Coordinates of C-alpha atoms in Angstrom, one line a residue:
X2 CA 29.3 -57.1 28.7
X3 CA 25.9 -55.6 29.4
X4 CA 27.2 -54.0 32.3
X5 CA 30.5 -52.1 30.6
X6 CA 28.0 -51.1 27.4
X7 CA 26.4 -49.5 30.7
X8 CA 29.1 -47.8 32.2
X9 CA 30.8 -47.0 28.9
X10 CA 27.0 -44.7 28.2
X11 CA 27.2 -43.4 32.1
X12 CA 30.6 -42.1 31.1
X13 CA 29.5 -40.5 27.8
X14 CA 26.9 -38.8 29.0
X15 CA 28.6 -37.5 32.1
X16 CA 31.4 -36.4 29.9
X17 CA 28.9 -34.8 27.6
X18 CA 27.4 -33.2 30.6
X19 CA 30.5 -31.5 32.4
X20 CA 31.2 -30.5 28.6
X21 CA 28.2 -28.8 28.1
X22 CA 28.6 -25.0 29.5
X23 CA 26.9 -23.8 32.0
X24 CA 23.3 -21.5 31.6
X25 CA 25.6 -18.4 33.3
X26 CA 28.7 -19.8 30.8
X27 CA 25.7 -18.8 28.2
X28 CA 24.6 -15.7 30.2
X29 CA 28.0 -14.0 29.8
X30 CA 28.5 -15.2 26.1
X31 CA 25.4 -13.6 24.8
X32 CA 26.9 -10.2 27.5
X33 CA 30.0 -10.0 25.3
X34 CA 27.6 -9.7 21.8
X35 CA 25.3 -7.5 23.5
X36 CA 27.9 -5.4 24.3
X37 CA 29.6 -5.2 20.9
X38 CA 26.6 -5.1 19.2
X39 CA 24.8 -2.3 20.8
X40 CA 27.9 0.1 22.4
X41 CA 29.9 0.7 20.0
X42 CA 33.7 -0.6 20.4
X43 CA 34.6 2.8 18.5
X44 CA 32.6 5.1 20.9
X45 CA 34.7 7.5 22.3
X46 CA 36.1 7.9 25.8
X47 CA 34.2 9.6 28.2
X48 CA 35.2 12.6 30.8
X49 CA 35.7 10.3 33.8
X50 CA 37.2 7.8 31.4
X51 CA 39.7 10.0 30.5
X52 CA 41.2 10.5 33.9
X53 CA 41.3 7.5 34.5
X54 CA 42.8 6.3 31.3
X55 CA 44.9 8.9 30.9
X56 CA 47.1 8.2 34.1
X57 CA 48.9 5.3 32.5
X58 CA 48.6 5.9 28.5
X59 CA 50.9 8.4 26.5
X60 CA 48.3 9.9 24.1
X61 CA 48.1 13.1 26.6
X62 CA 49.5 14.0 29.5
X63 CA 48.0 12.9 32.8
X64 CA 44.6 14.7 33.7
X65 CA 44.0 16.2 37.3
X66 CA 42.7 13.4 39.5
X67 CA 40.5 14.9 42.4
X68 CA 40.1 14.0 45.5
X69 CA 37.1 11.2 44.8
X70 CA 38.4 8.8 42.8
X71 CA 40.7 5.7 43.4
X72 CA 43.2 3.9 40.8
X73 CA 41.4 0.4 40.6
X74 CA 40.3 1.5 36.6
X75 CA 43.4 2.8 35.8
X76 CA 45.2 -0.3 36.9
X77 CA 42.4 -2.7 35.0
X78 CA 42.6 -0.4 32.1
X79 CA 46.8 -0.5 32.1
X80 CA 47.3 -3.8 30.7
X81 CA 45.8 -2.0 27.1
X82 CA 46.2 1.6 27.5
X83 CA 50.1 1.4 28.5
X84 CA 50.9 0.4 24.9
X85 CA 48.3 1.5 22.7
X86 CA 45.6 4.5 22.5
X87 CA 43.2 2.9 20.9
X88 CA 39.9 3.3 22.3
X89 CA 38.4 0.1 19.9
X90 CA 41.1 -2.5 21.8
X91 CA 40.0 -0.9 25.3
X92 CA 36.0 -1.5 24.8
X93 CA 37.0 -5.6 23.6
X94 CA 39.3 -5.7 26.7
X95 CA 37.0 -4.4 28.9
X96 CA 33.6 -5.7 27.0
X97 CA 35.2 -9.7 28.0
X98 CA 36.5 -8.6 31.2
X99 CA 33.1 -7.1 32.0
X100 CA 31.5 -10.4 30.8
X101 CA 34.1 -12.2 32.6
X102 CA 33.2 -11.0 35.8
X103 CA 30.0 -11.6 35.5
X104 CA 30.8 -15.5 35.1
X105 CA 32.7 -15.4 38.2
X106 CA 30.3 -13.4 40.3
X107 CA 27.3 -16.1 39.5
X108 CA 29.5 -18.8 39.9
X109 CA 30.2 -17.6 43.3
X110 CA 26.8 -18.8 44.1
X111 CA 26.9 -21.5 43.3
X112 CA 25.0 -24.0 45.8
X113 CA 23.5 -21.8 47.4
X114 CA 20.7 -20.9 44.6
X115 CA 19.8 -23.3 41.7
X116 CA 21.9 -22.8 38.2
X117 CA 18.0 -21.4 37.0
X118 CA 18.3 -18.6 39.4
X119 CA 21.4 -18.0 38.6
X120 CA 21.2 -17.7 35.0
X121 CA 18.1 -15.8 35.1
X122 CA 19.9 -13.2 37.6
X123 CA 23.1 -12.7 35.6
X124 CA 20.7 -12.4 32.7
X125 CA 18.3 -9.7 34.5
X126 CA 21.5 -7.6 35.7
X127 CA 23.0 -7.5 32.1
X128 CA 19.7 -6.3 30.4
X129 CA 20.3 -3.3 32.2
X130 CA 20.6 -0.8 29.7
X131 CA 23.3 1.2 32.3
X132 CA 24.8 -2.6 32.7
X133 CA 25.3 -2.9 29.0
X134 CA 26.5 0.7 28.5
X135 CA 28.6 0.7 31.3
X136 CA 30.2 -2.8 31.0
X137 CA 33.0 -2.1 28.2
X138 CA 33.9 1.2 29.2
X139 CA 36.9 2.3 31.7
X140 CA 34.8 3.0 34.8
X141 CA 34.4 1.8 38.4
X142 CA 31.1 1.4 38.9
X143 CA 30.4 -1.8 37.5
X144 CA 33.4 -3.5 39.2
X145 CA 31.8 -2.6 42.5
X146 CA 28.8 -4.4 41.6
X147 CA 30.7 -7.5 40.5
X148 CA 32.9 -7.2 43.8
X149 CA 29.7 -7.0 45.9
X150 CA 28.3 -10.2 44.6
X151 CA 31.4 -12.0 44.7
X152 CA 32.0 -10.7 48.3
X153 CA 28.6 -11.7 49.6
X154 CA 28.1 -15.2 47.9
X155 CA 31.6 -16.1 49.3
X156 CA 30.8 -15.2 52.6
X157 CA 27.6 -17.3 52.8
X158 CA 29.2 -20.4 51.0
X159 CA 31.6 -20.0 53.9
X160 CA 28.5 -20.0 56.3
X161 CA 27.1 -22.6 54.5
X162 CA 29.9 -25.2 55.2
X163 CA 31.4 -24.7 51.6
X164 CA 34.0 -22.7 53.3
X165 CA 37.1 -24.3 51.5
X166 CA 40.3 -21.6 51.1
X167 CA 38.8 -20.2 47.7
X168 CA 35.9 -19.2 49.0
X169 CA 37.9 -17.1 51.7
X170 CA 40.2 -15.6 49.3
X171 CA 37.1 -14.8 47.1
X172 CA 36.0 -12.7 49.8
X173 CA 39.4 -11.2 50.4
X174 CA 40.4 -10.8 46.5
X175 CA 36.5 -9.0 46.2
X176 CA 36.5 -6.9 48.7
X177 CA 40.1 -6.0 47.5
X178 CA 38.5 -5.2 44.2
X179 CA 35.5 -3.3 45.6
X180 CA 38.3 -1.0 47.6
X181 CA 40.3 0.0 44.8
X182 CA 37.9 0.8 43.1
X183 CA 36.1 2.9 45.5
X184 CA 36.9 2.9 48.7
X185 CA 33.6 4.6 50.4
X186 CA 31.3 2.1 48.2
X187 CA 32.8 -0.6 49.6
X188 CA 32.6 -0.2 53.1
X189 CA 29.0 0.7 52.2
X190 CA 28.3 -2.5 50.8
X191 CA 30.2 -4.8 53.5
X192 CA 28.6 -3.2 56.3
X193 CA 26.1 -6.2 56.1
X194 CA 28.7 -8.5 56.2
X195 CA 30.7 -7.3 58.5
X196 CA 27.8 -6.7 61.8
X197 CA 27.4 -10.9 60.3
X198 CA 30.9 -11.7 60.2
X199 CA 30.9 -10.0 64.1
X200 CA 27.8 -12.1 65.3
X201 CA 28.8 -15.2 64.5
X202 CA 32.6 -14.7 65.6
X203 CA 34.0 -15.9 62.4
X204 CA 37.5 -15.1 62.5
X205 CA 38.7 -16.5 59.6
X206 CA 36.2 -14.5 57.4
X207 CA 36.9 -11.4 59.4
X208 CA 40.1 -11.4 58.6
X209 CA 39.3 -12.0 55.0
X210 CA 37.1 -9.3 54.7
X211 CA 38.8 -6.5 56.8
X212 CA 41.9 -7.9 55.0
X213 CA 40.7 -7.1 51.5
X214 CA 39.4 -4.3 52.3
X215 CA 42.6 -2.9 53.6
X216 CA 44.8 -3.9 51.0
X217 CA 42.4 -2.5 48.1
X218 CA 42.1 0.8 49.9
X219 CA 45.8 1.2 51.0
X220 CA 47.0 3.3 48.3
X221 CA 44.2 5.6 48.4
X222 CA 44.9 6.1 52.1
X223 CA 48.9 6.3 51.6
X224 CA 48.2 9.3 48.7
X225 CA 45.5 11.0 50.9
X226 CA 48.9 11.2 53.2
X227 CA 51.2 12.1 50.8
X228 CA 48.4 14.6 48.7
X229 CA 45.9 15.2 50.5
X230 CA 47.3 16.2 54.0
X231 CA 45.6 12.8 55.5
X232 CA 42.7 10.9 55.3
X233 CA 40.0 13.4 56.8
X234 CA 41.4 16.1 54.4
X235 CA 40.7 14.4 51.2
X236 CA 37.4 12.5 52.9
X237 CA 36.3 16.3 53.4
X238 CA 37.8 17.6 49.7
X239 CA 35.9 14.3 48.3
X240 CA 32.5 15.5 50.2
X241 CA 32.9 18.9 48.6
X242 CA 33.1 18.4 45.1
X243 CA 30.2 15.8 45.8
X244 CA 28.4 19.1 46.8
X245 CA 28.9 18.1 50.8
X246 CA 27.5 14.7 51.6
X247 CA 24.4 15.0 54.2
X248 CA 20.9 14.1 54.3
X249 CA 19.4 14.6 50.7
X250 CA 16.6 13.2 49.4
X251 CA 18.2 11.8 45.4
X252 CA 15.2 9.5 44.9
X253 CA 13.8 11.8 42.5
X254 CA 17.0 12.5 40.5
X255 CA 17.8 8.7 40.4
X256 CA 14.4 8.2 38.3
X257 CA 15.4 11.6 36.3
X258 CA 18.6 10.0 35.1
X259 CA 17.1 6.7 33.8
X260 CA 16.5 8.4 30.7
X261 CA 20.2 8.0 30.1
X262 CA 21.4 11.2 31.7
X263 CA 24.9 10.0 32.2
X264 CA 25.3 12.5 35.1
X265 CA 22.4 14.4 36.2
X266 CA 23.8 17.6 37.5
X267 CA 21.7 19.7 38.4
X268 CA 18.8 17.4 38.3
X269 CA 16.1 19.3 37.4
X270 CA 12.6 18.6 35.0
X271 CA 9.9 16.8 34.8
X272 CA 10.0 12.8 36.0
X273 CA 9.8 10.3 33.3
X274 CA 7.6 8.9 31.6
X275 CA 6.1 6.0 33.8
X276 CA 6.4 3.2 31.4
X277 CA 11.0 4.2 31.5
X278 CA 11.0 3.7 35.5
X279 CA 8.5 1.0 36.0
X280 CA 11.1 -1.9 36.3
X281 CA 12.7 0.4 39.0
X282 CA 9.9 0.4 41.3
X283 CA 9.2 -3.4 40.5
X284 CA 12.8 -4.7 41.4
X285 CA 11.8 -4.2 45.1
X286 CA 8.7 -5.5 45.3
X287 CA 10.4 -8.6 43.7
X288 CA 12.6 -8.7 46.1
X289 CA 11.0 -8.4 49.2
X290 CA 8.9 -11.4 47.6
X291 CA 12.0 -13.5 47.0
X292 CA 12.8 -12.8 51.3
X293 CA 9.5 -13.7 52.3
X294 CA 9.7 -17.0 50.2
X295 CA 13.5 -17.7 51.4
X296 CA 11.6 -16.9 55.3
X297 CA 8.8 -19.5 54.7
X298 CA 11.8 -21.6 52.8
X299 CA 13.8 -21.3 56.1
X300 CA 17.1 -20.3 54.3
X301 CA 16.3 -16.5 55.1
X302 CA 20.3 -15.5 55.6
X303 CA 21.0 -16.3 51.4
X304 CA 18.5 -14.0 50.5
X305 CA 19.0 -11.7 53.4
X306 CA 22.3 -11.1 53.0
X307 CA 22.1 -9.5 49.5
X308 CA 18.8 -7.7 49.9
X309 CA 20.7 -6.0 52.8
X310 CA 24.0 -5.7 51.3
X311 CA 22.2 -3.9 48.4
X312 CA 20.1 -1.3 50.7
X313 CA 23.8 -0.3 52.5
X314 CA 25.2 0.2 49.1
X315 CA 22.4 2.5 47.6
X316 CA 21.9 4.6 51.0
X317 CA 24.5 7.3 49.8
X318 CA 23.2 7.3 46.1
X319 CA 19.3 7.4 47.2
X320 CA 20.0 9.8 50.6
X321 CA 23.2 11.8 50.9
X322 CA 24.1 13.5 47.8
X323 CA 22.3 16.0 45.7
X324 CA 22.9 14.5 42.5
X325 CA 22.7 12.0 40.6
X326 CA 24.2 9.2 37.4
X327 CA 22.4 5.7 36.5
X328 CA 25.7 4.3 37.0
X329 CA 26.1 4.5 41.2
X330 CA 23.3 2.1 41.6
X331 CA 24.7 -0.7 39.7
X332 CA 26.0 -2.3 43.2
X333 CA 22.4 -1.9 44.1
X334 CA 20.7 -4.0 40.7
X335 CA 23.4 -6.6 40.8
X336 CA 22.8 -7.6 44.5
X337 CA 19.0 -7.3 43.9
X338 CA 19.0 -9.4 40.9
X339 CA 19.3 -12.9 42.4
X340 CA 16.2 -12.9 44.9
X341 CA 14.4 -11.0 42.2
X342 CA 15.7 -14.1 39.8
X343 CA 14.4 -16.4 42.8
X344 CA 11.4 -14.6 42.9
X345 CA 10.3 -14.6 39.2
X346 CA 10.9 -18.4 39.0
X347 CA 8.7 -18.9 41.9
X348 CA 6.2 -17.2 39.9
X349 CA 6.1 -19.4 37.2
X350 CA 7.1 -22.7 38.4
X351 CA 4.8 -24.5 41.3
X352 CA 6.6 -26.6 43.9
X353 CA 6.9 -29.7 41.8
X354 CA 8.7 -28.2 39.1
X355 CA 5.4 -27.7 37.1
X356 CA 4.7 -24.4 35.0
X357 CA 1.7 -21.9 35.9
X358 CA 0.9 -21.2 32.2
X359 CA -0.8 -18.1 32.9
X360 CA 1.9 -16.7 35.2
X361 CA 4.8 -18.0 32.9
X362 CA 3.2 -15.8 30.2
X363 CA 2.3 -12.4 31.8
X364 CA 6.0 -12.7 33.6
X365 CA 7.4 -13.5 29.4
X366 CA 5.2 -10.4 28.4
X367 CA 6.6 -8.1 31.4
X368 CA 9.7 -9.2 30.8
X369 CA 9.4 -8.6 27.1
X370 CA 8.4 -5.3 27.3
X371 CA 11.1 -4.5 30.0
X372 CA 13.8 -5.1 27.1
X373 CA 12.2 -3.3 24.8
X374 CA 12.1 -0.2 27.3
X375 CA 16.0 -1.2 28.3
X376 CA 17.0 -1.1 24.2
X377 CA 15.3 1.9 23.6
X378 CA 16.8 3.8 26.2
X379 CA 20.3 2.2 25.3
X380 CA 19.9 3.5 21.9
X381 CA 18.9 6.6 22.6
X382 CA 21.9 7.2 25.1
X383 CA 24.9 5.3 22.9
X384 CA 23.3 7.8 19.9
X385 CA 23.5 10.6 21.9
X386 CA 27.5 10.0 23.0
X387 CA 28.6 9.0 19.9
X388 CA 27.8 12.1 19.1
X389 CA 29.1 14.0 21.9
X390 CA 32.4 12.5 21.6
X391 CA 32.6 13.0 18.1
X392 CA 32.3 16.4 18.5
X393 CA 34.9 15.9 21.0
X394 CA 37.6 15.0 18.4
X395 CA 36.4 17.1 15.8
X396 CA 36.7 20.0 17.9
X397 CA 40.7 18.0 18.3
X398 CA 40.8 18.6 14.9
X399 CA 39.9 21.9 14.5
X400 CA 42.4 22.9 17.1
X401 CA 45.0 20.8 15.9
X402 CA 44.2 22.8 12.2
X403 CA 44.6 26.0 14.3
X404 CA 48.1 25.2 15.5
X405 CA 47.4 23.8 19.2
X406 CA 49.5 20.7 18.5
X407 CA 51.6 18.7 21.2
X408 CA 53.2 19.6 23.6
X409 CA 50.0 22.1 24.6
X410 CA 47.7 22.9 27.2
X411 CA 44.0 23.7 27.0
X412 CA 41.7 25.2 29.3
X413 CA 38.3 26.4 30.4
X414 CA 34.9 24.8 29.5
X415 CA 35.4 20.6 29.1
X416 CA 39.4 21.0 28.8
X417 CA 39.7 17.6 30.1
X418 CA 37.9 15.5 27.6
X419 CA 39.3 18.3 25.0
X420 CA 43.1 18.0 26.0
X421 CA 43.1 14.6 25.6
X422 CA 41.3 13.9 22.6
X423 CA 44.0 17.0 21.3
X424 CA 46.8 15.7 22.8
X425 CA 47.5 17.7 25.2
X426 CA 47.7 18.8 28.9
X427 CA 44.4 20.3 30.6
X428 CA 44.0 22.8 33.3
X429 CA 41.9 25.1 34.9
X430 CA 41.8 27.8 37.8
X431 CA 38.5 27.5 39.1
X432 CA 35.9 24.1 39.5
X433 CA 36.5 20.6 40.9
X434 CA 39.5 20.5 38.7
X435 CA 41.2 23.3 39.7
X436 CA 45.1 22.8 39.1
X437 CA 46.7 25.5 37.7
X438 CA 46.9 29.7 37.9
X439 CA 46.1 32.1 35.2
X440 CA 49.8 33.2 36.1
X441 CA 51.1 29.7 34.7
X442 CA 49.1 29.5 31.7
X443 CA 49.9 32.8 30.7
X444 CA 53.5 31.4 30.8
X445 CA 52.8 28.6 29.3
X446 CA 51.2 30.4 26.6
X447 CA 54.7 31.9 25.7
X448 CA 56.7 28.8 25.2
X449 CA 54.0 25.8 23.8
X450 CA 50.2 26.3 22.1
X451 CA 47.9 27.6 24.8
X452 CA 43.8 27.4 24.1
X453 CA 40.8 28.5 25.9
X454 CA 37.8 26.9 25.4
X455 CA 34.3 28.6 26.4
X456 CA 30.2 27.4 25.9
X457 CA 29.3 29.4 22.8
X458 CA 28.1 33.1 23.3
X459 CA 30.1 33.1 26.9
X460 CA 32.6 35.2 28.1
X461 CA 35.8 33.5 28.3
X462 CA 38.2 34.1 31.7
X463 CA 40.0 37.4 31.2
X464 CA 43.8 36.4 30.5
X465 CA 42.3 35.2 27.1
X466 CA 39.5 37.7 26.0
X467 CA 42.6 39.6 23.7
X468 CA 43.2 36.0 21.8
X469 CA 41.5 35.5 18.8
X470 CA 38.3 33.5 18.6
X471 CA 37.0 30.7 16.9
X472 CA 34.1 28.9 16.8
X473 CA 33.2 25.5 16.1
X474 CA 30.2 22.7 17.3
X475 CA 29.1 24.9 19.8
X476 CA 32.5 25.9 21.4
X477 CA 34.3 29.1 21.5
X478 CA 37.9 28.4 21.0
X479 CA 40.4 31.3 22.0
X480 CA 43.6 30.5 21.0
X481 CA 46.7 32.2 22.1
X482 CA 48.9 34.1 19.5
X483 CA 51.8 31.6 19.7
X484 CA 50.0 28.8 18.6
X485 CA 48.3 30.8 15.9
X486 CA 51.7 31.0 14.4
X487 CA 52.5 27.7 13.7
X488 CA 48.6 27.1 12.1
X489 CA 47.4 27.3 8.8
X490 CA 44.0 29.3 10.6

């Protein structure tokens, strides 16, 4: 009897156990109210959001998609945007997927790092203030990073002897992911993995990885074909609205954009205020400590891997283009974040599992303050595009109350944010986004509502300098005759 009261209370508490969720189960609960809380679900879409968005949803007609970009966010967003316009049901799809992926991406690496680690690296990553900001909205970015970590954890479990089927076709399906979502990132980040995959002659994982890399980038190859005129033409179309990709010193507008600059273009003024970009410079010191404690730990390639995986992917941010947005990096903090995480527990735990009181509570005060820096950022940047894009659809409004009502097309300064939020088409004859002729608007201009939009105090291009003006938050707003007909203005 004494022995099945025994085994009935083994059974309990391992059932109690595999029912209790995990610390980065935990990590990516408290992501999904962190999210919600502080980025609005209402916020607005953005300019590249809108693009991407656009291509699949019938609130506006499609918006010109340059050379650049890939389709991976337009197919995530498509299972929401198809059917419904509604940018609230878009951040809570894309808030749990975020926090979803996150799950998955720690998960990954499993065995090869204690849960601790882990937990602690999820948990670094997502107090990001570009994390958090980033995470619930339609861009590509942060799917890269979560690809990476995927990608580079199932390639060592593989390594490691854990190499059963999933972890092959979580190197395929990630790399997959990392591809459609930008093609050039990816190969930027596997470059790590592949000189490894090479060395060691694994054949299996070569073909995972060069498989999934393939099949995510195949449809941007097959349209460079079919729009582009072939692959080197829309590689060299891509390099020029980058500003031409060569050696370019960013470093400095990287730390200009932690203030929340969500593109920093030009990047010009003074550099923040030290206590904004500390963490920044931090994060690789951390790092090189975690590899020289994995070294002396002998288990160097499971450090290695990621702190070189993360140097590949932030070469073309930090060294090739002259510009710069918090947002390219994110490849760079997620990979970073687990021998950081590795780091900091070594800090504050001794061999034996013991704390180091005095290190466990500078680390707590450091970290303390490093969220406090992260909020205050995040406020200031979700407060500042709030109220961008509200102007956004105000300025909808206005034009809407001057008669530009679908089907219409508006052009000139910000016509892509502005068409959509409008309703209608955008085009313009000069820029990145050049897609149209003054010829065809003027056309256009006879049949449906045409406007012009210009910066305040500008001059406006000269097919629209005879239409009457309006202004409104900061926008000039030249609206062609026919439209004016049909509005109350």
């Amino acid at each position: 009897m004494a022995d099945t009261a025994s085994a009935t209370r083994a059974t309990r508490t391992e059932t109690l156990r595999l029912a209790r969720p995990s610390a980065t189960a935990l990590v990516a609960g408290v992501f999904v109210l962190v999210q919600l809380l502080l980025v609005p679900p209402r916020m607005g879409l953005g300019w590249d959001e809108i693009v991407y968005v656009s291509q699949v949803g019938d609130h506006a007609p499609a918006a010109f998609f340059s050379a650049p970009r890939a389709r991976g966010v337009t197919l995530l967003a498509a299972p929401v945007a198809s059917w419904t316009s509604s940018t609230t049901l878009l951040r809570i799809y894309f808030t749990l997927l975020a926090a979803l992926g996150l799950y998955l991406a720690l998960r990954a690496w499993r065995g090869l790092f204690p849960e601790r680690v882990l937990a602690a690296a999820g948990a670094l990553f997502a107090s990001l203030w570009v994390t958090v900001f980033y995470g619930p909205q339609a861009m590509p970015n942060y799917w890269v990073a979560i690809g990476a970590l995927v990608c580079a954890g199932c390639v060592l479990r593989v390594r490691a002897g854990q190499g059963d089927r999933a972890a092959l076709w979580g190197v395929a399906g990630s790399a997959a992911l990392m591809a459609l979502m930008r093609p050039t990132d990816a190969v930027w980040v596997t470059l790590p993995l592949l000189v490894l995959v090479l060395a060691v002659r694994h054949r299996r994982l070569l073909a995972a990885l060069l498989g999934g890399l393939a099949a995510g980038a195949a449809e941007w190859v097959i349209e460079a074909y079919v729009s582009y005129g072939g692959l080197t033409e829309r590689l060299d179309e891509a390099s020029r609205i980058q500003g031409g990709l060569g050696w370019n010193i960013a470093i400095g507008d990287q730390l200009r954009s932690l203030t929340g600059r969500a593109l920093c273009r030009p990047c010009t003024g003074d550099l923040p205020n030290p206590v904004i970009v500390l963490w920044w410079f931090t994060l690789p010191v951390l790092a090189g400590l975690g590899l020289w404690l994995a070294v002396r730990a002998r288990r160097t390639e499971r450090t290695l891997v990621p702190v070189a995986c993360a140097l590949t992917a932030g070469i073309p941010y930090l060294f090739l283009i002259g510009y710069a947005a918090p947002r390219f990096l994110l490849p760079f903090y997620a990979l970073l974040a687990i021998p950081v995480a590795d780091a900091l527990w070594h800090l504050v735990r001794r061999p034996g599992g013991a704390w180091r009181p005095v290190a466990a509570t500078l680390v707590a005060a450091a970290l303390a303050g490093h969220l406090a820096v992260q909020g205050a950022v995040l406020h200031s940047v979700v407060g500042r595009t709030v109220d961008a894009r509200g102007d956004w659809a105000r300025t909808a409004d206005e034009l809407h109350r001057l008669g530009v009502q679908p089907p219409c097309l508006i052009t000139g300064f910000e016509s892509i944010p502005l068409g959509y939020y409008t309703g209608c088409a955008s085009g313009n004859t000069i820029g990145h986004n050049a897609n149209t002729t003054k010829a065809a608007i003027l056309e256009e201009s006879r049949r449906h509502p045409v406007a012009t939009i210009a910066r305040t105090g500008s001059t406006p291009p000269r097919y629209a300098r005879s239409w009457p003006r309006h202004g409104f938050a900061g926008f000039d707003l030249y609206v062609a005759p026919t439209a004016q007909e049909g509005g109350d203005g």
